[in-house]
mmCIF file of C-alpha atoms in Angstrom:
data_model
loop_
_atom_site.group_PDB
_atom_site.id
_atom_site.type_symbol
_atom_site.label_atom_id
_atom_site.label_comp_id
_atom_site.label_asym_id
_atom_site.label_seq_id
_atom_site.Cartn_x
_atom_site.Cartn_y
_atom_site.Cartn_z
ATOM 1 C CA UNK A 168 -14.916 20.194 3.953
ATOM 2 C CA UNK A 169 -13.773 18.456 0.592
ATOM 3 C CA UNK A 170 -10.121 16.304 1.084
ATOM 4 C CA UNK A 171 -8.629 13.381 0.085
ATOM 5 C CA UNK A 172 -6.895 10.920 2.281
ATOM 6 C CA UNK A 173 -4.007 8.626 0.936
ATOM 7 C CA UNK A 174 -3.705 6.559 4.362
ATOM 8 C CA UNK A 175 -0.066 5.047 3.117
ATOM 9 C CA UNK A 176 2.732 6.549 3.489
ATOM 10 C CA UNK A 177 4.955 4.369 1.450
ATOM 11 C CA UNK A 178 3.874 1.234 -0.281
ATOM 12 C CA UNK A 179 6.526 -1.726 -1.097
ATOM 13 C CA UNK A 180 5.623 -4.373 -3.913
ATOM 14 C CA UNK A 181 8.088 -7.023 -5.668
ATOM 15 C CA UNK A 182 8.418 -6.226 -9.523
ATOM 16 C CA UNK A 183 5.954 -8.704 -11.370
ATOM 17 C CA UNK A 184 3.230 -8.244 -8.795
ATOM 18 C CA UNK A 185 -0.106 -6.375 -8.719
ATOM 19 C CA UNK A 186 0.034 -3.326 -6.796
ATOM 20 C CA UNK A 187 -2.463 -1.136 -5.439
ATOM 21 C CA UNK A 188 -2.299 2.415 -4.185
ATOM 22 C CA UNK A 189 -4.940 3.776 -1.642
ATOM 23 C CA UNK A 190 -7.041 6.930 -1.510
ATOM 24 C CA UNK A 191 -10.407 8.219 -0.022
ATOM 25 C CA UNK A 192 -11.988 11.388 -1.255
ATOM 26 C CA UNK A 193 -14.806 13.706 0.853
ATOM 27 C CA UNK A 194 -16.597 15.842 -1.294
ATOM 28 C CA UNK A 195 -19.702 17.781 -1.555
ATOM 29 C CA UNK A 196 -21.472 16.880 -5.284
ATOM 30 C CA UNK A 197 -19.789 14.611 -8.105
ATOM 31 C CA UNK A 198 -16.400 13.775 -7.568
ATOM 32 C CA UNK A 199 -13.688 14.660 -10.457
ATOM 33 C CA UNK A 200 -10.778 12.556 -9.265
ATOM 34 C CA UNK A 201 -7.483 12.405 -10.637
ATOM 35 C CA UNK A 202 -4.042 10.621 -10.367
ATOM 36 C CA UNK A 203 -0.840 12.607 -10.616
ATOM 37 C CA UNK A 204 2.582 10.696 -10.694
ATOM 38 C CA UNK A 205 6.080 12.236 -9.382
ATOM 39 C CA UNK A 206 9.836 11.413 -10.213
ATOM 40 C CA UNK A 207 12.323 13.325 -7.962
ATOM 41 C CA UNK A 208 12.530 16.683 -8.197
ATOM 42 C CA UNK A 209 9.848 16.671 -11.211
ATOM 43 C CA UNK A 210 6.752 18.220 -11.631
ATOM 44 C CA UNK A 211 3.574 16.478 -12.073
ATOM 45 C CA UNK A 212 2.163 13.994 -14.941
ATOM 46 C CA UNK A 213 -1.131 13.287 -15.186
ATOM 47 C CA UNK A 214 -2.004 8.818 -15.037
ATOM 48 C CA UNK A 215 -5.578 9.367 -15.439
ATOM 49 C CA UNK A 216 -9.209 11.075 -14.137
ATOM 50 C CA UNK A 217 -12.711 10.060 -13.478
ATOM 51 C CA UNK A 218 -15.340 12.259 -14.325
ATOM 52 C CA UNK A 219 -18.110 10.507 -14.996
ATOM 53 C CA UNK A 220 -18.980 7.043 -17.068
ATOM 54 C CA UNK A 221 -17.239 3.435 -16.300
ATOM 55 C CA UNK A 222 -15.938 3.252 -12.571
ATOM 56 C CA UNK A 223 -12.850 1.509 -14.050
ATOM 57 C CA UNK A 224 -10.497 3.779 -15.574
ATOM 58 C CA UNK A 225 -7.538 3.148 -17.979
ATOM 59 C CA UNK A 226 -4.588 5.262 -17.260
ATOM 60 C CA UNK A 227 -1.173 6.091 -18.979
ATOM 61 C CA UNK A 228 2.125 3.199 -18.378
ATOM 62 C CA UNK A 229 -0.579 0.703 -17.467
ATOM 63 C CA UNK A 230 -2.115 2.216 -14.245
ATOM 64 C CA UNK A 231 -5.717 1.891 -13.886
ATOM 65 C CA UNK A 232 -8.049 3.034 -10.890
ATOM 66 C CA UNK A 233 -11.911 2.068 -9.432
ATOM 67 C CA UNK A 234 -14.223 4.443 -8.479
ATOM 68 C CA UNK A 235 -16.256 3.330 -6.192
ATOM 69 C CA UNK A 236 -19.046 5.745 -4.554
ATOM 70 C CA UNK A 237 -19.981 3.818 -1.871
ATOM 71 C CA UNK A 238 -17.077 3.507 -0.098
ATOM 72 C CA UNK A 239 -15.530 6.928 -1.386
ATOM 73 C CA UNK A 240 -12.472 5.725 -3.003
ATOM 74 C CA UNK A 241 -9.922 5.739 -6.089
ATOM 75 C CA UNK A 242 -7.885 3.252 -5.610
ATOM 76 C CA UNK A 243 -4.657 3.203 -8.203
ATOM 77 C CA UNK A 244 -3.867 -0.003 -9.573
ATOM 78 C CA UNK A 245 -1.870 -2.230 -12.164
ATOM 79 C CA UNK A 246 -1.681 -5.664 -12.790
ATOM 80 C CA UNK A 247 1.550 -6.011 -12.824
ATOM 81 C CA UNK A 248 4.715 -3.312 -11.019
ATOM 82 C CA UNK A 249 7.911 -2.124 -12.311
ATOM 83 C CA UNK A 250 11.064 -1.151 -10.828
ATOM 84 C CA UNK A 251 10.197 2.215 -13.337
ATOM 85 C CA UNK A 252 6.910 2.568 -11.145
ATOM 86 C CA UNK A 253 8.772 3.631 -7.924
ATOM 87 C CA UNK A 254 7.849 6.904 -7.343
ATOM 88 C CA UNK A 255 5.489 9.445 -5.400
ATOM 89 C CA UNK A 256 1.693 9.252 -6.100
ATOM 90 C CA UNK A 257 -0.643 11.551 -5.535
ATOM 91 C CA UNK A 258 -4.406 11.506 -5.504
ATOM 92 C CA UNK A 259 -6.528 14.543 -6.099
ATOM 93 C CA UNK A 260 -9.803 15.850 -6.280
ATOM 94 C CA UNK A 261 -10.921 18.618 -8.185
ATOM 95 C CA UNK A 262 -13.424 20.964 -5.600
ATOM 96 C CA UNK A 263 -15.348 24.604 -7.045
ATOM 97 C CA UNK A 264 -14.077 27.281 -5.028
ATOM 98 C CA UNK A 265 -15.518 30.525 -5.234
ATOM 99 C CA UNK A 266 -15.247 32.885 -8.303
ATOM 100 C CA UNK A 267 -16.349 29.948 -10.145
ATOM 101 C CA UNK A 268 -13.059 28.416 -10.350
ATOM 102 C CA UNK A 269 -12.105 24.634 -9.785
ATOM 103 C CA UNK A 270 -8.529 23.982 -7.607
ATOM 104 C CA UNK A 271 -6.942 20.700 -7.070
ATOM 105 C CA UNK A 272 -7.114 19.083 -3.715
ATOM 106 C CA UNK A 273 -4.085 16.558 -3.597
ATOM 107 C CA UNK A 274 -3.825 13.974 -0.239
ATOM 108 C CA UNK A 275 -0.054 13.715 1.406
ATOM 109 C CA UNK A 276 1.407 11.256 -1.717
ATOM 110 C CA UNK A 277 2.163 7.837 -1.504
ATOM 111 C CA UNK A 278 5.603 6.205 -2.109
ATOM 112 C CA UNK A 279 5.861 3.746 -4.582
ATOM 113 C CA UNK A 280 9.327 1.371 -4.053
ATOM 114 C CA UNK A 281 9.091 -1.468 -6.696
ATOM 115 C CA UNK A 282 11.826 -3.849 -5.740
ATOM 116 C CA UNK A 283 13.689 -6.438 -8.216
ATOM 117 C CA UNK B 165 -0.498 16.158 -24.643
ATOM 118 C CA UNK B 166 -0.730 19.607 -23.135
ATOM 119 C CA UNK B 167 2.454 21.260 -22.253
ATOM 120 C CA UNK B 168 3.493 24.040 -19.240
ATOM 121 C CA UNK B 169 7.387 24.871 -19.148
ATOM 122 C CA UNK B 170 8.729 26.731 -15.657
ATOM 123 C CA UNK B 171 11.856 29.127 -16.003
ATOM 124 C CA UNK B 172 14.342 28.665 -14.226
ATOM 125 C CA UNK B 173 13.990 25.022 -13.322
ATOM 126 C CA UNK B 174 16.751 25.904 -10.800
ATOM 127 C CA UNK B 175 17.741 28.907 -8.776
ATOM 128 C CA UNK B 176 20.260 30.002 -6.133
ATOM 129 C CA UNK B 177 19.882 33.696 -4.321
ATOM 130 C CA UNK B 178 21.242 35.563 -1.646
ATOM 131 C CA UNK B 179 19.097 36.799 1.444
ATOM 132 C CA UNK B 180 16.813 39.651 0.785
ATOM 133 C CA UNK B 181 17.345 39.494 -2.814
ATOM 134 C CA UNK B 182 13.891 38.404 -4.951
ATOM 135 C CA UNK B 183 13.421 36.105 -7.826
ATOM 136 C CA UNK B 184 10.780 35.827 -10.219
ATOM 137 C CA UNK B 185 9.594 32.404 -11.626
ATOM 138 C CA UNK B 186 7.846 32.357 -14.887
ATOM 139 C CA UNK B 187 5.126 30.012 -15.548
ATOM 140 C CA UNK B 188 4.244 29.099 -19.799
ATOM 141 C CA UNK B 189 1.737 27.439 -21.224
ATOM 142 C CA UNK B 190 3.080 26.732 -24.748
ATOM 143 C CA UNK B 191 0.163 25.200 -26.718
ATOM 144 C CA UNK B 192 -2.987 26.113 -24.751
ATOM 145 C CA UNK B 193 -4.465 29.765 -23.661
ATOM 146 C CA UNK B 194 -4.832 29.294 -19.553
ATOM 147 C CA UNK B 195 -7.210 31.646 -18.157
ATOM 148 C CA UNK B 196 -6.715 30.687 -14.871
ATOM 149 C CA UNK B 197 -2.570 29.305 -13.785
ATOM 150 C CA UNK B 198 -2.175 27.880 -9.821
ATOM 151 C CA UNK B 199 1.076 28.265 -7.874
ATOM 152 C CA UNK B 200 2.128 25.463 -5.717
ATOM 153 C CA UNK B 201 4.761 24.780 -2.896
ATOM 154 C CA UNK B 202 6.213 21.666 -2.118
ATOM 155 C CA UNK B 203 8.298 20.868 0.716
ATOM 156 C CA UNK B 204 10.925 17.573 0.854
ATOM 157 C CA UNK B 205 8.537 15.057 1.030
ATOM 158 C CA UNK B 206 5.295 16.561 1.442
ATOM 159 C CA UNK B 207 2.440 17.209 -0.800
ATOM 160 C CA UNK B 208 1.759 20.404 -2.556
ATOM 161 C CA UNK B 209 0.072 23.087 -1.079
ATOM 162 C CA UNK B 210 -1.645 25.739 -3.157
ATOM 163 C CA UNK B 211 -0.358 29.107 -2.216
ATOM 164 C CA UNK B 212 -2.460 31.183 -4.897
ATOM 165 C CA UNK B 213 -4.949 31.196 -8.296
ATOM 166 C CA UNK B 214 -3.662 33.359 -10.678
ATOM 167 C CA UNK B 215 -6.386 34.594 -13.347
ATOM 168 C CA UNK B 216 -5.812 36.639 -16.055
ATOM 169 C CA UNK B 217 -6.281 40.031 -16.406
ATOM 170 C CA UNK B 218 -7.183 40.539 -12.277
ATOM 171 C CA UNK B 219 -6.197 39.836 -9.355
ATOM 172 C CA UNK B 220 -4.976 36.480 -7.997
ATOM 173 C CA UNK B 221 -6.708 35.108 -5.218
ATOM 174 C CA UNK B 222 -4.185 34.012 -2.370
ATOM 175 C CA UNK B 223 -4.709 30.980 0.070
ATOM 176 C CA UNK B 224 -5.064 31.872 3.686
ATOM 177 C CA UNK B 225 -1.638 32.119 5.355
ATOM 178 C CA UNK B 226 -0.003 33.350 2.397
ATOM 179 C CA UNK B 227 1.432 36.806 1.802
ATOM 180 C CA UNK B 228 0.431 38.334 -1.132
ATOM 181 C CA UNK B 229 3.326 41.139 -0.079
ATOM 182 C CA UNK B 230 6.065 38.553 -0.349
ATOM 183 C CA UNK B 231 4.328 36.355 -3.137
ATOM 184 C CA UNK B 232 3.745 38.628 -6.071
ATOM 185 C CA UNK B 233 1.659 36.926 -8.799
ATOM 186 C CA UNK B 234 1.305 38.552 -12.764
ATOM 187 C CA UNK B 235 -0.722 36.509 -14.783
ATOM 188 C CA UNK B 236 0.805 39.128 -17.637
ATOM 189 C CA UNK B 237 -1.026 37.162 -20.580
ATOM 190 C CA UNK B 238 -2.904 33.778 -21.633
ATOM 191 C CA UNK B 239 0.348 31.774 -21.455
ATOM 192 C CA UNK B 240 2.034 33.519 -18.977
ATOM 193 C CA UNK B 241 1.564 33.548 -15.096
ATOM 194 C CA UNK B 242 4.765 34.795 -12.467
ATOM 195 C CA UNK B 243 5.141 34.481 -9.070
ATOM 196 C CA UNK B 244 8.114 37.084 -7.166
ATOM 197 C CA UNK B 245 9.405 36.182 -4.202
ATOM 198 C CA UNK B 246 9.836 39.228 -2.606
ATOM 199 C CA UNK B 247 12.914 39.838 -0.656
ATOM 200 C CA UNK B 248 13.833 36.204 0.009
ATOM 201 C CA UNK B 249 14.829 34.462 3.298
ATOM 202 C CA UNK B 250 16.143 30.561 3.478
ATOM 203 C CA UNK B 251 12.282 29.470 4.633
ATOM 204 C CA UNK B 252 11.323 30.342 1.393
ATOM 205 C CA UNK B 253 13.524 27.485 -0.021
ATOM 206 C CA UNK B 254 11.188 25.015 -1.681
ATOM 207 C CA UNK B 255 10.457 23.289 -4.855
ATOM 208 C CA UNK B 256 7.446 25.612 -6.526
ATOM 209 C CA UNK B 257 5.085 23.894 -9.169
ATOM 210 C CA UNK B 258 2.483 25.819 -11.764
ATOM 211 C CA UNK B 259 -0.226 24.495 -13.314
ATOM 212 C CA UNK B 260 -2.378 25.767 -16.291
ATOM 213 C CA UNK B 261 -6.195 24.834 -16.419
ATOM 214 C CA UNK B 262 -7.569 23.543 -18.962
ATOM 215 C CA UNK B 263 -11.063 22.933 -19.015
ATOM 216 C CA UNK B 264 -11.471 19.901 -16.982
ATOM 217 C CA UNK B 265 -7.980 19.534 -16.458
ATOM 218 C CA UNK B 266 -4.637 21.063 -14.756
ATOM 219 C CA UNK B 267 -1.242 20.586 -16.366
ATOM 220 C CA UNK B 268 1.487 20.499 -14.180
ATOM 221 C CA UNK B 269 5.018 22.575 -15.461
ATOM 222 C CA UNK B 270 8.284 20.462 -14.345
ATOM 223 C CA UNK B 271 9.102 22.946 -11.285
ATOM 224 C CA UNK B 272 11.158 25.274 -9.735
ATOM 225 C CA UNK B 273 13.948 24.734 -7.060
ATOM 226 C CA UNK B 274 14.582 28.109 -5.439
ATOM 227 C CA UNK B 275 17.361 27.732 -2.507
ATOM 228 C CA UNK B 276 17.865 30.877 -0.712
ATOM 229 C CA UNK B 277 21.400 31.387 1.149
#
């Protein structure tokens, strides 16, 4: 079965420092992985994919994220948090279902608190 | 960037009534739309893919009877929540694929008294 695992539930970093948001992915084939932000009571925005090509990817506000096929994982990442960051993350991987058609699978979110 | 609006962004009904969410995506043709749910503080779970021009194809443990899904045209996908009850209360999210990408419309808050 294809899923993704974010094993925090919240994550707490000072503003300033490096922070680094977890997820795992299971999945049959190549991975498409993705990184969705959420403000309350928001929809969705899109931080950034891997498809295929460099393991490091550059994201929108600074985020960036590793692929890394041995070990399964996406970790988000950027050098250096805001108190603008705080927020819930989600991780997702893109699985073929059938018809031919692709759905998102998302892991439980991650909450982002960026303190001054 | 690509862009997917959600009308109403907000709603309020009465037991037993339904409402009908509309889903738009304003600069891209989207074959296929999705329908999420989101509870407070929980992830979203995909109720249903709607695909235009047939039939959308439900998740298991959804009712198609109470979830009605029209994906009317290329920009436009809605989802009808049939006669309404306050479980139903939730934050409901569309998205529009685009080819190797979903775009995510801002939401809808349905609250059910």
């Amino acid at each position: 079965a294809q899923s993704v695992a974010q094993p925090e539930d919240q994550v707490n970093v000072a503003e300033g420092n490096p922070l680094t948001v977890k997820c795992t992915y299971s999945v049959s084939g190549n991975p498409y992985l993705f990184w969705y932000v959420q403000y309350p009571n928001r929809g969705l925005q899109f931080l950034l994919k891997y498809i295929t090509g460099d393991n490091l990817v550059k994201g929108s506000y600074g985020f960036e994220a590793e692929f890394n096929k041995s070990q399964t994982s996406f970790h988000l990442k950027k050098p250096s948090a805001l108190v603008s960051d705080s927020a819930l993350y989600f991780c997702a991987v893109r699985a073929l279902i059938s018809g031919g058609y692709n759905k998102l699978i998302f892991g439980a979110g991650t909450r982002l608190a960026v303190h001054p | 960037g690509a862009v997917v609006s959600q009308h109403p962004s907000r709603v309020i009904c009465k037991s037993g009534t339904s409402v009908k969410i509309e889903c738009r995506s304003l600069d891209f043709q989207a074959t296929t739309m999705f329908w999420y749910r989101q509870f407070p503080k929980q992830s979203l779970m995909l109720m249903a893919t709607s695909n235009e021009g047939s039939k959308a194809t439900y998740e298991q443990g959804v009712e198609k009877d109470k979830f009605l899904i029209n994906h009317a045209s290329l920009t436009l996908s809605t989802l009808t929540v049939t006669s309404a009850h306050p479980e139903d209360s939730s934050f409901y999210i569309c998205s529009a694929d685009r080819p190797g990408e979903q775009y995510f419309g801002p939401g809808t808050r349905l609250t059910v008294t």
